[in-house]
XYZ file of C-alpha atoms in Angstrom:
592
model
C -70.997 -10.114 -1.200
C -69.493 -8.352 1.828
C -65.944 -8.984 0.304
C -67.133 -7.446 -2.753
C -68.930 -4.419 -1.414
C -65.714 -3.565 0.328
C -63.649 -3.420 -2.810
C -66.140 -1.089 -4.424
C -65.360 2.689 -4.466
C -67.352 4.868 -2.354
C -68.906 6.426 -5.697
C -70.192 3.115 -6.648
C -71.537 2.470 -3.269
C -73.585 5.781 -3.197
C -74.806 5.378 -6.992
C -76.115 1.612 -6.256
C -77.802 3.236 -3.131
C -79.682 5.711 -5.091
C -80.303 3.316 -7.749
C -82.008 0.445 -5.073
C -83.426 3.059 -2.375
C -84.669 5.893 -4.249
C -84.841 5.179 -8.300
C -86.492 1.956 -7.855
C -88.780 2.659 -4.718
C -89.900 5.982 -7.035
C -90.819 3.887 -9.839
C -92.793 1.274 -7.635
C -94.584 4.400 -5.906
C -95.273 5.879 -9.182
C -96.964 2.528 -10.331
C -98.836 2.398 -6.989
C -99.910 5.996 -7.095
C -101.524 5.327 -10.676
C -103.459 2.272 -9.352
C -104.349 3.935 -6.197
C -106.016 6.980 -8.186
C -107.881 4.553 -10.525
C -109.315 2.677 -7.426
C -109.920 6.268 -5.723
C -112.018 7.434 -9.032
C -113.788 4.088 -8.888
C -114.835 4.415 -5.310
C -115.991 8.008 -5.758
C -117.999 7.133 -8.662
C -119.584 3.995 -6.767
C -120.179 6.460 -3.603
C -121.668 9.318 -5.876
C -123.860 6.768 -7.805
C -124.901 5.263 -4.304
C -125.740 8.596 -2.837
C -127.911 9.685 -5.599
C -129.606 6.572 -6.187
C -130.599 6.856 -2.233
C -131.805 10.313 -2.871
C -134.144 9.311 -5.453
C -135.175 6.393 -3.445
C -136.101 8.654 -0.391
C -137.843 11.253 -2.410
C -140.105 8.635 -3.815
C -140.526 7.052 -0.760
C -141.355 10.090 0.929
C -144.128 10.706 -1.584
C -145.349 7.102 -0.885
C -145.526 8.005 2.884
C -147.537 11.042 1.955
C -150.072 9.309 0.043
C -150.273 6.546 2.589
C -151.028 9.233 5.017
C -153.452 10.746 2.895
C -155.368 7.515 2.564
C -155.059 6.660 6.564
C -156.733 10.019 6.883
C -159.622 9.290 4.919
C -160.045 5.693 5.711
C -159.866 6.108 9.630
C -162.126 9.218 9.896
C -164.644 8.103 12.298
C -167.365 10.495 10.944
C -166.645 9.500 7.664
C -166.994 5.686 8.860
C -169.991 6.692 10.814
C -171.410 8.221 7.656
C -170.823 4.978 5.509
C -171.919 2.658 8.134
C -175.278 4.217 8.696
C -178.494 4.027 6.527
C -178.749 6.961 4.237
C -182.085 8.783 4.718
C -183.688 11.528 2.689
C -183.883 13.870 5.539
C -181.754 17.049 6.073
C -179.250 15.384 8.521
C -177.945 12.445 6.172
C -177.743 15.474 3.101
C -175.860 17.799 4.924
C -173.453 14.989 6.047
C -173.032 14.177 2.488
C -172.358 17.713 1.307
C -170.997 19.534 4.299
C -168.246 16.692 5.566
C -167.869 13.639 3.352
C -167.320 15.394 0.042
C -165.251 18.190 1.097
C -163.140 15.669 3.377
C -161.882 14.222 0.012
C -161.764 17.410 -1.571
C -159.604 19.186 1.037
C -157.165 15.802 0.999
C -156.347 16.377 -2.549
C -155.849 20.275 -2.317
C -153.707 20.593 0.708
C -151.034 17.803 0.049
C -147.463 18.257 -1.435
C -148.214 15.150 -3.533
C -150.257 16.078 -6.832
C -152.955 13.540 -6.296
C -154.731 12.751 -9.264
C -157.917 11.207 -7.704
C -159.126 9.874 -4.518
C -162.202 7.333 -4.525
C -164.069 5.650 -2.001
C -166.061 2.451 -3.015
C -168.707 1.840 -0.485
C -170.648 -1.374 0.347
C -173.753 0.942 1.725
C -175.910 1.059 -1.343
C -178.454 3.263 0.488
C -176.115 6.322 -0.151
C -176.123 7.523 -3.475
C -173.133 7.831 -5.664
C -171.826 11.347 -6.424
C -169.248 13.934 -6.324
C -167.017 11.993 -8.610
C -165.461 10.351 -5.197
C -168.204 8.074 -3.933
C -168.867 4.787 -5.588
C -170.404 1.255 -5.249
C -167.918 -1.489 -4.688
C -169.523 -3.485 -7.360
C -167.446 -1.316 -9.590
C -164.191 -2.574 -8.598
C -164.807 -6.289 -9.065
C -163.945 -6.073 -12.747
C -160.532 -5.296 -11.421
C -158.167 -8.039 -11.916
C -156.458 -7.087 -8.360
C -159.769 -6.997 -6.292
C -160.505 -10.345 -5.391
C -157.266 -11.563 -4.501
C -156.938 -8.450 -2.244
C -160.413 -8.751 -0.686
C -159.443 -12.153 0.247
C -156.160 -11.358 1.623
C -155.268 -10.481 5.094
C -153.562 -7.372 3.964
C -155.581 -4.090 4.633
C -153.693 -2.164 1.959
C -151.663 -2.407 -1.323
C -149.838 -0.441 -4.004
C -151.062 -1.186 -7.537
C -150.013 -0.270 -10.874
C -152.351 0.455 -13.288
C -151.133 0.789 -16.893
C -152.803 3.618 -19.156
C -153.505 3.892 -22.896
C -149.992 5.711 -22.971
C -147.243 5.743 -20.699
C -148.107 9.370 -19.547
C -151.408 7.835 -18.458
C -149.752 5.174 -16.121
C -151.170 5.244 -12.302
C -150.207 4.029 -9.265
C -152.919 3.524 -6.810
C -152.908 2.884 -3.340
C -155.935 0.625 -1.915
C -156.719 0.366 1.535
C -159.626 -1.413 3.310
C -162.249 0.765 5.334
C -163.330 -1.337 8.223
C -165.493 -0.125 11.008
C -164.484 -0.422 14.705
C -167.186 -3.375 15.182
C -165.354 -5.269 12.068
C -167.836 -4.281 9.580
C -166.537 -3.825 6.088
C -167.373 -0.353 4.691
C -165.480 -0.469 1.513
C -162.213 0.212 -0.042
C -160.318 3.738 -0.387
C -158.442 4.325 -3.521
C -155.711 6.953 -3.947
C -154.297 7.731 -7.577
C -151.204 9.293 -8.465
C -149.801 9.342 -11.936
C -146.509 7.653 -12.542
C -144.630 10.420 -13.715
C -145.497 12.291 -10.298
C -144.603 9.457 -8.026
C -141.372 8.871 -9.910
C -140.488 12.521 -10.672
C -136.902 12.293 -8.824
C -136.070 9.575 -10.772
C -136.621 11.481 -14.179
C -134.881 14.724 -13.079
C -131.259 12.927 -13.004
C -127.525 13.935 -14.742
C -127.598 13.540 -18.205
C -124.536 11.036 -18.120
C -126.646 8.826 -16.016
C -129.557 6.627 -16.878
C -132.222 5.225 -14.638
C -134.712 2.063 -14.980
C -137.579 1.161 -12.880
C -138.604 -2.530 -12.669
C -141.277 -4.363 -11.170
C -141.327 -7.799 -9.567
C -141.611 -9.515 -13.104
C -138.809 -7.410 -14.185
C -140.793 -5.583 -16.226
C -139.359 -1.990 -17.113
C -141.922 0.510 -15.969
C -139.741 3.659 -16.425
C -136.537 4.289 -18.269
C -135.062 7.857 -18.393
C -131.387 9.257 -19.252
C -128.953 7.952 -21.754
C -129.812 5.046 -24.030
C -128.180 1.896 -22.892
C -128.687 -1.681 -24.659
C -131.160 -3.584 -22.908
C -128.643 -6.760 -22.888
C -126.075 -4.331 -20.956
C -128.564 -4.048 -17.969
C -127.797 -6.366 -15.513
C -130.833 -8.570 -14.033
C -131.661 -8.405 -10.265
C -131.330 -11.900 -8.633
C -129.323 -13.440 -11.513
C -125.895 -14.371 -11.952
C -125.214 -10.749 -13.578
C -125.894 -9.247 -10.200
C -124.504 -10.639 -6.955
C -126.694 -11.142 -4.055
C -124.620 -9.379 -1.536
C -123.460 -6.555 -3.810
C -125.098 -2.991 -4.200
C -123.383 -2.341 -7.220
C -122.322 -4.050 -10.348
C -119.545 -2.704 -13.153
C -120.453 -3.985 -16.906
C -119.562 -2.724 -19.996
C -117.970 0.508 -18.945
C -121.164 1.541 -16.569
C -121.700 1.364 -13.090
C -125.228 -0.122 -11.845
C -126.346 0.803 -8.624
C -129.650 -0.978 -7.243
C -132.319 0.280 -4.746
C -135.760 -1.254 -3.698
C -138.396 1.010 -3.303
C -140.296 0.196 -0.010
C -144.349 -0.304 -0.597
C -144.507 -0.194 -4.416
C -142.399 -3.652 -4.630
C -140.485 -1.910 -7.282
C -136.526 -1.855 -7.847
C -134.661 1.189 -9.250
C -131.267 0.750 -11.107
C -128.961 3.792 -11.502
C -126.505 3.565 -14.504
C -123.406 5.723 -14.265
C -120.638 5.864 -17.154
C -117.495 5.129 -15.303
C -114.950 8.007 -16.145
C -112.405 6.825 -18.957
C -108.901 5.717 -18.187
C -106.831 8.309 -19.823
C -103.987 6.142 -21.099
C -102.271 8.331 -23.246
C -101.960 11.077 -20.377
C -100.743 8.162 -17.956
C -97.891 7.169 -20.565
C -97.033 10.700 -20.882
C -96.962 11.047 -17.117
C -94.955 8.191 -16.740
C -92.335 8.855 -19.180
C -91.974 12.309 -17.877
C -91.415 10.798 -14.221
C -88.844 8.373 -15.821
C -86.890 11.166 -17.726
C -86.884 13.320 -14.483
C -85.431 10.498 -12.595
C -82.827 9.920 -15.047
C -81.966 13.708 -14.916
C -81.873 13.798 -11.347
C -79.757 10.576 -11.080
C -77.289 12.306 -13.533
C -77.183 15.348 -11.605
C -76.573 13.622 -8.225
C -73.622 11.660 -10.157
C -72.066 14.680 -11.122
C -72.452 16.231 -7.806
C -71.167 13.380 -6.051
C -67.941 13.136 -8.265
C -67.229 16.556 -7.235
C -67.613 16.186 -3.395
C -65.448 12.991 -3.837
C -62.871 14.993 -5.424
C -63.046 17.658 -2.637
C -62.882 14.776 0.001
C -59.785 13.325 -1.632
C -58.208 16.586 -1.759
C -58.861 16.987 2.006
C -57.591 13.552 2.758
C -54.331 14.504 1.202
C -54.019 17.707 3.222
C -54.812 15.944 6.314
C -51.836 13.485 5.828
C -49.473 16.019 5.060
C -50.275 17.886 8.303
C -49.746 14.900 10.307
C -46.224 14.112 8.347
C -45.226 17.793 9.112
C -45.642 17.673 13.126
C -49.209 18.425 13.387
C -49.050 21.639 11.489
C -52.819 23.069 10.692
C -54.139 22.501 7.323
C -55.675 25.690 5.369
C -59.385 26.467 5.616
C -60.322 27.495 1.934
C -64.383 26.763 1.936
C -66.966 27.472 4.283
C -69.358 24.495 3.581
C -69.111 20.958 5.351
C -65.355 20.213 4.052
C -64.497 23.679 5.475
C -66.004 22.438 8.963
C -64.329 19.269 8.554
C -60.906 21.040 8.280
C -61.762 23.536 11.110
C -62.509 20.503 13.632
C -59.402 18.456 12.359
C -57.568 21.466 13.146
C -59.072 21.976 16.541
C -58.246 18.090 17.138
C -54.491 18.603 15.906
C -54.642 21.375 19.043
C -55.761 19.213 21.270
C -53.852 16.171 20.427
C -50.547 18.800 20.856
C -52.013 20.060 24.154
C -52.581 16.235 25.403
C -49.228 15.164 24.434
C -47.745 18.129 26.386
C -49.854 17.774 29.471
C -48.813 13.848 29.187
C -45.273 14.976 29.367
C -45.830 17.344 32.326
C -47.686 14.837 34.205
C -44.951 12.252 33.706
C -42.400 14.346 34.985
C -44.421 15.635 38.034
C -45.205 11.901 38.679
C -41.345 11.092 38.623
C -40.756 13.705 41.164
C -43.740 12.775 43.507
C -42.478 9.179 43.216
C -39.265 10.694 44.798
C -40.757 12.871 47.185
C -43.069 9.734 48.445
C -39.919 7.620 48.916
C -38.483 10.312 50.936
C -41.199 10.955 53.093
C -42.047 7.270 54.085
C -39.608 7.439 56.791
C -41.536 10.186 58.616
C -44.806 8.473 59.316
C -43.099 5.196 60.810
C -41.126 7.695 62.945
C -43.899 9.375 64.382
C -45.871 6.087 65.196
C -42.477 4.559 67.012
C -42.334 7.564 68.908
C -45.847 7.647 69.945
C -45.320 3.937 71.005
C -42.822 5.108 73.307
C -44.481 7.794 74.773
C -47.331 5.460 75.306
C -45.247 2.680 76.884
C -43.497 5.229 79.284
C -46.902 6.696 80.689
C -48.059 3.204 81.325
C -44.934 2.255 83.175
C -45.490 5.688 85.056
C -49.288 4.613 85.963
C -50.953 7.114 83.501
C -52.891 4.363 82.084
C -55.716 6.902 80.724
C -52.873 9.188 79.009
C -51.275 5.921 77.800
C -54.687 4.858 76.183
C -55.302 7.915 74.635
C -51.522 8.093 73.249
C -52.423 4.422 71.605
C -55.766 5.900 70.066
C -53.877 8.865 68.882
C -51.347 6.447 67.242
C -54.317 4.522 65.496
C -55.792 7.891 64.349
C -52.538 8.866 62.711
C -52.315 5.832 60.737
C -55.569 5.895 59.768
C -55.376 9.399 58.390
C -51.973 8.666 56.762
C -53.083 5.757 54.980
C -53.815 6.977 51.532
C -54.082 3.715 49.826
C -57.630 4.020 49.429
C -60.480 7.117 49.680
C -63.167 4.467 50.913
C -63.445 2.463 53.998
C -66.100 0.478 55.877
C -68.840 2.106 58.070
C -67.449 -0.054 60.910
C -64.002 1.359 60.394
C -65.068 4.992 60.123
C -66.921 4.520 63.553
C -63.900 2.843 65.251
C -61.862 6.011 63.960
C -64.932 8.080 65.821
C -64.271 5.874 69.025
C -60.618 6.864 68.993
C -61.178 10.602 68.779
C -63.899 10.538 71.174
C -61.205 9.061 73.716
C -59.040 11.579 73.078
C -61.710 14.337 73.671
C -62.632 12.699 76.948
C -59.302 13.285 78.328
C -60.072 16.769 78.391
C -63.650 16.905 79.170
C -64.131 13.765 81.064
C -67.647 12.888 82.172
C -68.873 16.150 80.715
C -68.895 14.606 77.530
C -71.434 12.037 76.351
C -71.307 10.120 73.146
C -74.030 7.576 71.849
C -73.381 5.480 68.740
C -76.546 3.503 67.747
C -75.885 1.696 64.013
C -77.290 -1.544 63.133
C -74.710 -4.265 62.407
C -76.152 -5.081 59.016
C -74.861 -1.682 57.787
C -71.468 -1.834 58.902
C -70.098 -3.548 55.726
C -71.243 -0.468 53.577
C -68.760 1.232 51.941
C -68.391 5.038 52.615
C -65.380 7.635 51.883
C -63.187 8.065 54.687
C -63.187 11.249 57.315
C -67.269 12.161 57.127
C -67.728 11.447 60.762
C -64.944 12.616 63.000
C -65.138 16.279 61.725
C -68.691 16.400 62.273
C -68.577 15.281 65.637
C -65.609 17.423 66.436
C -68.097 20.721 65.060
C -70.621 19.706 67.351
C -68.115 19.268 70.459
C -66.540 22.698 69.472
C -69.699 24.756 69.491
C -72.054 22.711 71.578
C -69.910 23.379 74.721
C -70.435 27.118 74.482
C -71.735 28.160 77.797
C -72.716 25.043 78.776
C -71.240 22.518 81.333
C -72.173 19.020 79.616
C -72.842 17.718 76.061
C -74.538 14.884 74.658
C -73.748 13.855 70.883
C -75.779 11.033 69.557
C -74.927 9.304 66.056
C -77.733 7.261 64.538
C -77.420 5.219 61.498
C -80.296 3.511 59.468
C -81.856 2.912 55.971
C -84.474 5.182 54.609
C -87.621 4.167 52.413
C -85.203 4.327 49.241
C -82.791 2.150 50.568
C -80.074 4.658 51.365
C -77.960 4.969 54.267
C -78.674 7.763 56.128
C -76.526 8.940 59.430
C -77.639 11.624 61.760
C -75.170 13.485 64.143
C -77.206 15.344 66.814
C -75.794 17.333 69.881
C -78.233 18.973 72.773
C -75.687 22.119 72.587
C -76.722 25.699 71.842
C -78.619 24.759 68.716
C -78.835 26.941 65.579
C -81.066 30.185 64.552
C -83.581 29.502 61.587
C -82.451 32.175 59.162
C -78.627 30.870 59.404
C -79.953 27.157 59.244
C -81.759 28.169 55.948
C -78.435 29.712 54.798
C -76.313 27.123 55.631
C -78.301 24.466 53.783
C -78.417 26.934 50.453
C -74.636 27.100 50.694
C -74.075 23.381 51.013
C -76.370 22.787 48.054
C -74.593 25.623 45.951
C -70.880 24.700 47.205
C -70.629 28.380 48.722
C -68.680 28.496 51.970
C -68.332 32.186 52.664
C -68.276 32.718 56.420
C -71.648 33.937 57.892
C -71.504 37.034 59.550
C -70.072 36.938 63.278
C -69.903 32.885 62.974
C -67.623 30.116 61.917
C -70.306 27.332 62.274
C -69.909 26.229 58.742
C -66.341 25.174 59.236
C -63.847 23.993 56.578
C -64.480 20.568 57.758
C -67.850 20.460 56.940
C -67.380 22.114 53.312
C -64.973 19.503 52.592
C -67.263 16.780 53.727
C -69.894 18.382 51.545
C -67.826 18.740 48.628
C -66.596 15.041 48.797
C -70.149 13.677 49.317
C -71.428 15.439 46.114
C -68.009 14.589 44.169
C -68.182 10.705 44.974
C -72.050 10.099 45.194
C -73.869 13.070 42.988
C -74.840 16.643 43.720
C -78.279 15.173 45.083
C -76.484 13.964 48.274
C -75.022 17.237 49.939
C -75.102 17.669 53.582
C -78.242 18.911 55.378
C -78.533 20.704 59.029
C -81.274 21.028 60.943
C -81.821 22.418 64.312
C -83.503 24.622 67.059
C -81.971 27.460 68.641
C -81.075 26.701 72.322
C -82.504 23.107 71.917
C -80.323 21.084 69.449
C -78.505 20.682 66.025
C -78.080 17.882 63.926
C -76.279 16.912 60.733
C -77.511 14.705 58.300
C -75.739 12.500 55.643
C -77.255 10.389 52.861
C -75.381 7.677 50.966
C -76.594 5.602 48.262
C -75.694 1.742 48.896
C -76.539 -1.590 47.443
C -77.972 -3.706 50.079
C -77.828 -6.919 48.119
C -74.170 -7.414 48.733
C -74.556 -6.922 52.688
C -74.894 -10.103 54.879
C -77.545 -10.694 57.330
C -76.793 -9.508 60.581
C -79.583 -8.977 63.241
C -77.600 -7.359 66.377
C -77.140 -3.466 66.475
C -73.775 -1.973 66.910
C -73.957 0.289 69.981
C -71.305 2.331 71.878
C -72.081 4.593 74.517
C -69.027 6.744 76.181
C -70.187 8.209 79.387
């Protein structure tokens, strides 16, 4: 497969990639989008139907709650219970209670409610109270009702009843509730009647594209509204046609949503016609999509062919430029091919420049090798001469001068060894000791130098010539108007595991303003002399630049001090402590 792909032209590869990665994915995406749109339409229809069914349910249950509230206000009214529980007498008090309280209580309950209650009746067990006002009756009149005996014997205190009339418009729903006094005496039954159309009114006012059906526990249809649907198409609750764990069923092009009405023990089924699948429009859309993809494919192929022709022409021009001695190619366009030609010309220019530089460097290198061979004689002559002077001084008894000459010779060898830019911290400290020995020839006991560095840090590799110039700077400026000077060199590791070397002297110190300016110039690599002072010597600037060059710009020299008390220079160097051996003693040198 890989061999076959390598033999294919770039045009064929790009065309194959277009078919595999654009045409096929977009075709699959189109079919997926169509399926998702159908799923979305069905989900929206289900959500809307469920919302409508719940709204109808809540509206009917709100009316049920109002009717039950009216019944409770009458049934549990204390004065009414007292009136019905006491023997009725023909005196004015009983008559006044009957006319002025008991009867108006029922009338007000019917007038001041949001539900159009058809009738409120109180069936009383107290036969001493006369029937009247179209609301108070003896309980014997209920005994002929088929539901009465079962209701009285049951422990339930209330019950909703369906009472069919001569015509569907006369059907009633009644809420019966037992009236029991505080002492447990049965006073009768309160019955609130409401017309079925009034109670189920929200189910009647539905969309013309929907149908609604209300069934009782025996699946008897009590109400049917909306578009006519065959009885066989309605799924039956609690049967195989309606899964127990689903709140909706799709059947016969309709969506059926069921809700139960609490209290009245009825079920509400809302049927909604599913939106038709526009197959013809979908087919036309798919064909239009495919045709568009074919047109795009042809346009893509044509443009690809044109670009490949331009690319081939550019390659031919590049070949001619290489064969003609790196002569720039002409730029004929401003598009990407023109940019490629421009970059190729820049590359040719850089190659030509690099070749010239390489030739020049090779010439310089040859000359430098010749000069180096000629100058190798000079260092050896200096070393031998210093050894002769040291021997003569030792024979003459000038031992301190002889040791100084020896140290000077070692320093010369250290300085002239150009094989490496790096050394160990131990070698750098040894070089510093040799320099201090030379300075003690001049200053004697007036100069004290103490070196305190843990021996575990001695193998750390550092760049050469970073300590001696700093100590030289301290001696040069520290002795100003002073008889003695103490220089301390302390090495340690900071919290980040970096090598930290501090050179401190107790000389004339440094002013705060000058200290701030020095640190800023070390940070910015600006070494213009400070007015009236050469504190920042060329040596310190050289050390600062080499530190930043080899270790990074975040490792410049830092100075600190107080005028008249001390001055110190701080060097920070990153190091890898994993390669160091465990050494417990401390490298200390004290030149007094």
